[in-house]
Coordinates of N, CA and C in Angstrom, one line a residue:
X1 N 26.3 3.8 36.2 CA 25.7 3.5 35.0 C 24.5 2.7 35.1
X2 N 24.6 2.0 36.1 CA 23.3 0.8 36.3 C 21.9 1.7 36.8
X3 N 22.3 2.8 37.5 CA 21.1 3.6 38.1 C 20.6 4.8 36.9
X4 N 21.4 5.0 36.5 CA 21.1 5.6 35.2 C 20.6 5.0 33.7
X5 N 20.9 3.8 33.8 CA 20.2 3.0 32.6 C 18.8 2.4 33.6
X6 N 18.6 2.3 34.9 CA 17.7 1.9 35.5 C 16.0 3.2 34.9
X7 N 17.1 4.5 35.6 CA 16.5 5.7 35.1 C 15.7 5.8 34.0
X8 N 16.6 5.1 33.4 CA 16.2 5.4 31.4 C 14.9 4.1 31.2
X9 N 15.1 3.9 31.7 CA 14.1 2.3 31.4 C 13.2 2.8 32.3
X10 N 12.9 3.6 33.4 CA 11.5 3.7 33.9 C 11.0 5.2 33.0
X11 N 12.0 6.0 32.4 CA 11.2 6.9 32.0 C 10.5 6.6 30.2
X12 N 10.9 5.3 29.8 CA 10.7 5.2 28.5 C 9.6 3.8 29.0
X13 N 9.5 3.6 30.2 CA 7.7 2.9 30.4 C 6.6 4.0 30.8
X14 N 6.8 5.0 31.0 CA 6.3 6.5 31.2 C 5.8 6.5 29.5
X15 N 6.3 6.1 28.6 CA 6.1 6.7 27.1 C 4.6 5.6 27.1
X16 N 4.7 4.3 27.4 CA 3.7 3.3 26.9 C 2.9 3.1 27.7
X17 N 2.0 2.3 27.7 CA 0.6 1.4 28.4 C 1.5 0.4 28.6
X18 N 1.8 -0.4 27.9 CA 2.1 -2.0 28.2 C 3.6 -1.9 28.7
X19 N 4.0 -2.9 29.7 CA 5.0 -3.1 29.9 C 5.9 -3.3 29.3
X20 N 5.3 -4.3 28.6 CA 6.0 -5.3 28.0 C 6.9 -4.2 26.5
X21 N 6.2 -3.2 26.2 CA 6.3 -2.3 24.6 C 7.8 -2.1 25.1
X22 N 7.1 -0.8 26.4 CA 8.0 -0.1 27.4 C 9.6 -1.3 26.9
X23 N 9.7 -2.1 27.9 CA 10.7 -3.1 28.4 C 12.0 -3.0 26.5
X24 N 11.0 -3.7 25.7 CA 11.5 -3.5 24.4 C 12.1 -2.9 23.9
X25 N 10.9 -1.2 24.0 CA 11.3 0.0 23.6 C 12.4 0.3 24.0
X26 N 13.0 0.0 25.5 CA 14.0 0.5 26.0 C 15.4 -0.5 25.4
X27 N 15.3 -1.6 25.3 CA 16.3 -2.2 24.7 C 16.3 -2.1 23.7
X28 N 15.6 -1.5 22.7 CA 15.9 -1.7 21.6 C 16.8 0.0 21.4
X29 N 16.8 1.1 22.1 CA 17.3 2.1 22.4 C 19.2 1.5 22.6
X30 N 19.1 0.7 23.8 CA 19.8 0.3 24.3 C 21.4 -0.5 23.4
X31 N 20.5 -1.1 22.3 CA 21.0 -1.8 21.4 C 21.3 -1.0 19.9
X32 N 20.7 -0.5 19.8 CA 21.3 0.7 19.0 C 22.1 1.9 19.4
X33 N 22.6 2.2 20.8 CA 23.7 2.7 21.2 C 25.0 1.8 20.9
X34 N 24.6 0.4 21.2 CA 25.9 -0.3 21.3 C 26.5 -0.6 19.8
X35 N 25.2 -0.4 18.9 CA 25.9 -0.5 17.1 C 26.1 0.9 17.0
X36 N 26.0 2.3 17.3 CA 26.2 2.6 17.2 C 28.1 3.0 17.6
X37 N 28.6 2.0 18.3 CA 30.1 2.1 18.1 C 30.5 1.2 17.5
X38 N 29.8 1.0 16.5 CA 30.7 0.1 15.3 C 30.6 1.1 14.4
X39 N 31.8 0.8 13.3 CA 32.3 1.9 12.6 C 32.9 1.4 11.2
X40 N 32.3 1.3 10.3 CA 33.0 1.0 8.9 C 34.6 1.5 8.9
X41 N 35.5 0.7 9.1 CA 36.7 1.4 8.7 C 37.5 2.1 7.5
X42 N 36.7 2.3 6.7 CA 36.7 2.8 6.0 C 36.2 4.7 6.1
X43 N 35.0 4.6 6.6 CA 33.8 5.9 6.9 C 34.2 6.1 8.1
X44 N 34.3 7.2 8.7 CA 34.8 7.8 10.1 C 33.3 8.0 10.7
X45 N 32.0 7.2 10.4 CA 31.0 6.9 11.1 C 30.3 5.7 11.1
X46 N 29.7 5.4 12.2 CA 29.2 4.6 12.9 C 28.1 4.1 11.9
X47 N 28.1 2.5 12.0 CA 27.0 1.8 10.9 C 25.3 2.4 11.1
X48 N 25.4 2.6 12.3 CA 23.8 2.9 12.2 C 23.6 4.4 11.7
X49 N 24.3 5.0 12.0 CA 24.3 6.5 11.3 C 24.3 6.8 9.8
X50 N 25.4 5.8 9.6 CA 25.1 5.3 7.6 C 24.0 5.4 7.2
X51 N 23.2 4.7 7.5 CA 21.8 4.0 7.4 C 22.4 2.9 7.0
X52 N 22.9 2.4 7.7 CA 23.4 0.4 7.5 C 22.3 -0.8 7.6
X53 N 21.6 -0.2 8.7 CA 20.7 -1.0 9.8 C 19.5 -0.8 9.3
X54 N 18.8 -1.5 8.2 CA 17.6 -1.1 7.9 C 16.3 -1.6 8.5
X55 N 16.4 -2.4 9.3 CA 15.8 -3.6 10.8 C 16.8 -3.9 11.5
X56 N 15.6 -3.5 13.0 CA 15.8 -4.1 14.3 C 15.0 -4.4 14.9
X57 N 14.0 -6.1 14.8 CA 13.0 -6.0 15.9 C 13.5 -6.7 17.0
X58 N 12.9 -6.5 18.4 CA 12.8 -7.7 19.1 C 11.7 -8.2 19.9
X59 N 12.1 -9.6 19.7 CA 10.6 -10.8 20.1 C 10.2 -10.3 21.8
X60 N 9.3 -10.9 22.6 CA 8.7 -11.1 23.7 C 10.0 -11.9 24.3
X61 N 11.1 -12.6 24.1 CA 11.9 -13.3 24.5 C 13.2 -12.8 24.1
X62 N 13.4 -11.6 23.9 CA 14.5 -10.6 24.2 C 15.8 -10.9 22.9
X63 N 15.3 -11.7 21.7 CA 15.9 -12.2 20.6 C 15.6 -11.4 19.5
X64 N 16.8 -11.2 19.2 CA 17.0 -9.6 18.1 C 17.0 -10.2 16.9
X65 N 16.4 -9.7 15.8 CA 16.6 -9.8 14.3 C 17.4 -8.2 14.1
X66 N 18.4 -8.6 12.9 CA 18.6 -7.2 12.3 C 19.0 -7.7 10.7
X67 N 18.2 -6.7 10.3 CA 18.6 -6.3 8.4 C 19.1 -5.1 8.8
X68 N 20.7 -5.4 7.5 CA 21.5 -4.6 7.6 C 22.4 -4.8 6.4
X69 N 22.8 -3.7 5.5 CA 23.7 -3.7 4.3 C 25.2 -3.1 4.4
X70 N 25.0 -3.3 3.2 CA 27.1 -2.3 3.4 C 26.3 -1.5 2.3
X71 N 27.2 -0.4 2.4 CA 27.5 0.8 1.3 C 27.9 0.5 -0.4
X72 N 28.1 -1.3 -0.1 CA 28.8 -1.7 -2.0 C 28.5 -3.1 -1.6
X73 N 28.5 -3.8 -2.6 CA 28.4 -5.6 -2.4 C 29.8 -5.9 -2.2
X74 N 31.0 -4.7 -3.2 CA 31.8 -5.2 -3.0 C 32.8 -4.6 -1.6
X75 N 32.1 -4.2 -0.7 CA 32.8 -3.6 0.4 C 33.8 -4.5 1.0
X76 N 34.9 -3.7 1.1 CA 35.7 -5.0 1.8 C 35.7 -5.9 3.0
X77 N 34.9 -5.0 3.7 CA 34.6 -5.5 5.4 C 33.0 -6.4 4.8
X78 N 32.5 -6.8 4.1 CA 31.3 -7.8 4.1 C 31.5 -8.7 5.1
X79 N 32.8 -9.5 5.4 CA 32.9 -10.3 5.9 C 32.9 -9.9 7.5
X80 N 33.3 -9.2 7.6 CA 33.8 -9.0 9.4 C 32.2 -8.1 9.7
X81 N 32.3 -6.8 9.2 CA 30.9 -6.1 9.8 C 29.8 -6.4 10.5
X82 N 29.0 -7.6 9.7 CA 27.7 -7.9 10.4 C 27.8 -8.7 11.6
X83 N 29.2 -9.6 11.8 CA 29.5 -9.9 13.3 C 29.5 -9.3 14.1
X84 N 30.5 -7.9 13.6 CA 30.9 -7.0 14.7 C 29.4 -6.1 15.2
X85 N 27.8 -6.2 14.3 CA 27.0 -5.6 14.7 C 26.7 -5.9 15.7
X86 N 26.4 -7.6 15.3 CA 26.1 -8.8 16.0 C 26.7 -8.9 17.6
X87 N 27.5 -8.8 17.7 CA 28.6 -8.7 18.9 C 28.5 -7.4 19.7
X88 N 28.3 -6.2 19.1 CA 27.4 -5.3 19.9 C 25.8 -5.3 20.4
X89 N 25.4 -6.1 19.5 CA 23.6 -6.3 20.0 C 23.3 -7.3 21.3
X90 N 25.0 -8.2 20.9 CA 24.8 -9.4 22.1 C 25.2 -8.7 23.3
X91 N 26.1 -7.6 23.6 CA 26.7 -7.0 24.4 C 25.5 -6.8 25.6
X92 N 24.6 -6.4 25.2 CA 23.5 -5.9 26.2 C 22.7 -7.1 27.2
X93 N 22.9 -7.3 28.0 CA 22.7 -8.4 29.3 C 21.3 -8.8 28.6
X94 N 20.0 -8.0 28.7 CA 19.3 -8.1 28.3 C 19.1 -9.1 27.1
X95 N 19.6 -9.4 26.0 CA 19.3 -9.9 24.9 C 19.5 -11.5 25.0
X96 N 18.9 -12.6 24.3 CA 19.2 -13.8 24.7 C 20.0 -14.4 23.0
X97 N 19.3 -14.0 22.6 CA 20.0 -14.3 20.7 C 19.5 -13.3 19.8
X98 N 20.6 -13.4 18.9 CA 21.0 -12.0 17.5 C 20.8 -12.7 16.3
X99 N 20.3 -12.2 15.3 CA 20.3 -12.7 14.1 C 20.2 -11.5 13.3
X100 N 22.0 -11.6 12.4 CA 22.0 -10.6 11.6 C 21.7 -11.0 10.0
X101 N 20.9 -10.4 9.1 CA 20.4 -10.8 8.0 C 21.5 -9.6 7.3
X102 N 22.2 -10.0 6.6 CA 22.4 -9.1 5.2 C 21.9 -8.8 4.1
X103 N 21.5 -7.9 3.8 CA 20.4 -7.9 2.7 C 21.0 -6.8 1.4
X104 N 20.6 -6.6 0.5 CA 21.1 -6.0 -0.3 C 19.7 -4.9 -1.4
X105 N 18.3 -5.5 -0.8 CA 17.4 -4.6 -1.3 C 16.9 -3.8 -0.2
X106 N 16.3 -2.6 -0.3 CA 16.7 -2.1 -1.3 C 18.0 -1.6 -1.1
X107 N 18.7 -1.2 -2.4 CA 20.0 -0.5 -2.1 C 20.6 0.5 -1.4
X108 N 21.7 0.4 -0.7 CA 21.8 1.8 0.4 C 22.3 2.6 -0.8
X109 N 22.0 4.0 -0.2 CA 22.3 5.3 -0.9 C 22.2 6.2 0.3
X110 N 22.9 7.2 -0.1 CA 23.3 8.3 0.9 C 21.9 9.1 1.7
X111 N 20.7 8.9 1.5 CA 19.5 9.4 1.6 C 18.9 8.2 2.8
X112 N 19.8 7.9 2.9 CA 19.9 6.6 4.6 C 20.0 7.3 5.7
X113 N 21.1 8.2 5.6 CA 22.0 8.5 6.5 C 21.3 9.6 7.0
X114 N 22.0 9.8 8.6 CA 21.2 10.5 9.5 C 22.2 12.0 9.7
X115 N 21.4 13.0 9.9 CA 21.6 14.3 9.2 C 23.3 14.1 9.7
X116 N 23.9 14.2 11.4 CA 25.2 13.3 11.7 C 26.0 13.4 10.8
X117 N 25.5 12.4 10.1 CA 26.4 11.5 9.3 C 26.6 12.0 8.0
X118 N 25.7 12.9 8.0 CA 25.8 13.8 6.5 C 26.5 15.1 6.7
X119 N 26.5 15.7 7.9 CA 27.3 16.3 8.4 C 29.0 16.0 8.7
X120 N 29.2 14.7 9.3 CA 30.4 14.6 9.7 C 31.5 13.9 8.2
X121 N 30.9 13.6 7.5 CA 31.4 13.8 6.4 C 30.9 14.7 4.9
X122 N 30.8 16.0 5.7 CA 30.5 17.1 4.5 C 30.0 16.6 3.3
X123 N 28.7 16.3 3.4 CA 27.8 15.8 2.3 C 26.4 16.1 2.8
X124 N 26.0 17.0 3.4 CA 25.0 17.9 3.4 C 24.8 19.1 2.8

């Protein structure tokens, strides 16, 4: 896995000029695999596939911001979810600190979601 994610990070400095973009670009790849196995238990798909995750930057010092909604204010997992994002973003050696923002504008609607996700629950 380590020569293969080694792999992946030199061919996504291949895409940039700057190192530094490159370095980013590749973690921030990296970090949306790992929210990508979080999973509304409710929705039999993955939050980023929703369109949950409306932001993800990260700084020169490898510290993540993310804006990110639920599907209802009144969703039941409000409380647990944005940890569990959080806890996948921190997962990546790479990252030094996460900050998950919940946000509620604009509102999510189905026209988020990635073709996937509109597929894997027959709403395409």
């Amino acid at each position: 896995m380590f020569k293969l994610s080694r792999l992946m990070k030199a061919e996504k400095a291949e895409q940039f000029d700057d190192e530094n973009i490159a370095r980013r670009a590749w973690l921030k790849d990296e970090i949306i695999a790992a929210i990508r196995q979080v999973y509304d238990p409710e929705i039999p798909v993955n939050v980023y596939d929703l369109g949950l995750i409306y932001r993800l930057d990260i700084d020169e010092n490898n510290n993540v911001d993310i804006d990110m909604t639920l599907t209802s204010p009144a969703c039941p997992v409000a409380g647990s979810l944005p940890g569990l994002v959080e806890t996948a973003a921190r997962s990546k050696v790479e990252v030094n600190d996460v900050n998950v923002n919940l946000v509620w504008d604009p509102p999510w609607g189905k026209e988020r979601m990635s073709e996937e996700a509109l597929l894997a629950l027959d709403m395409y």
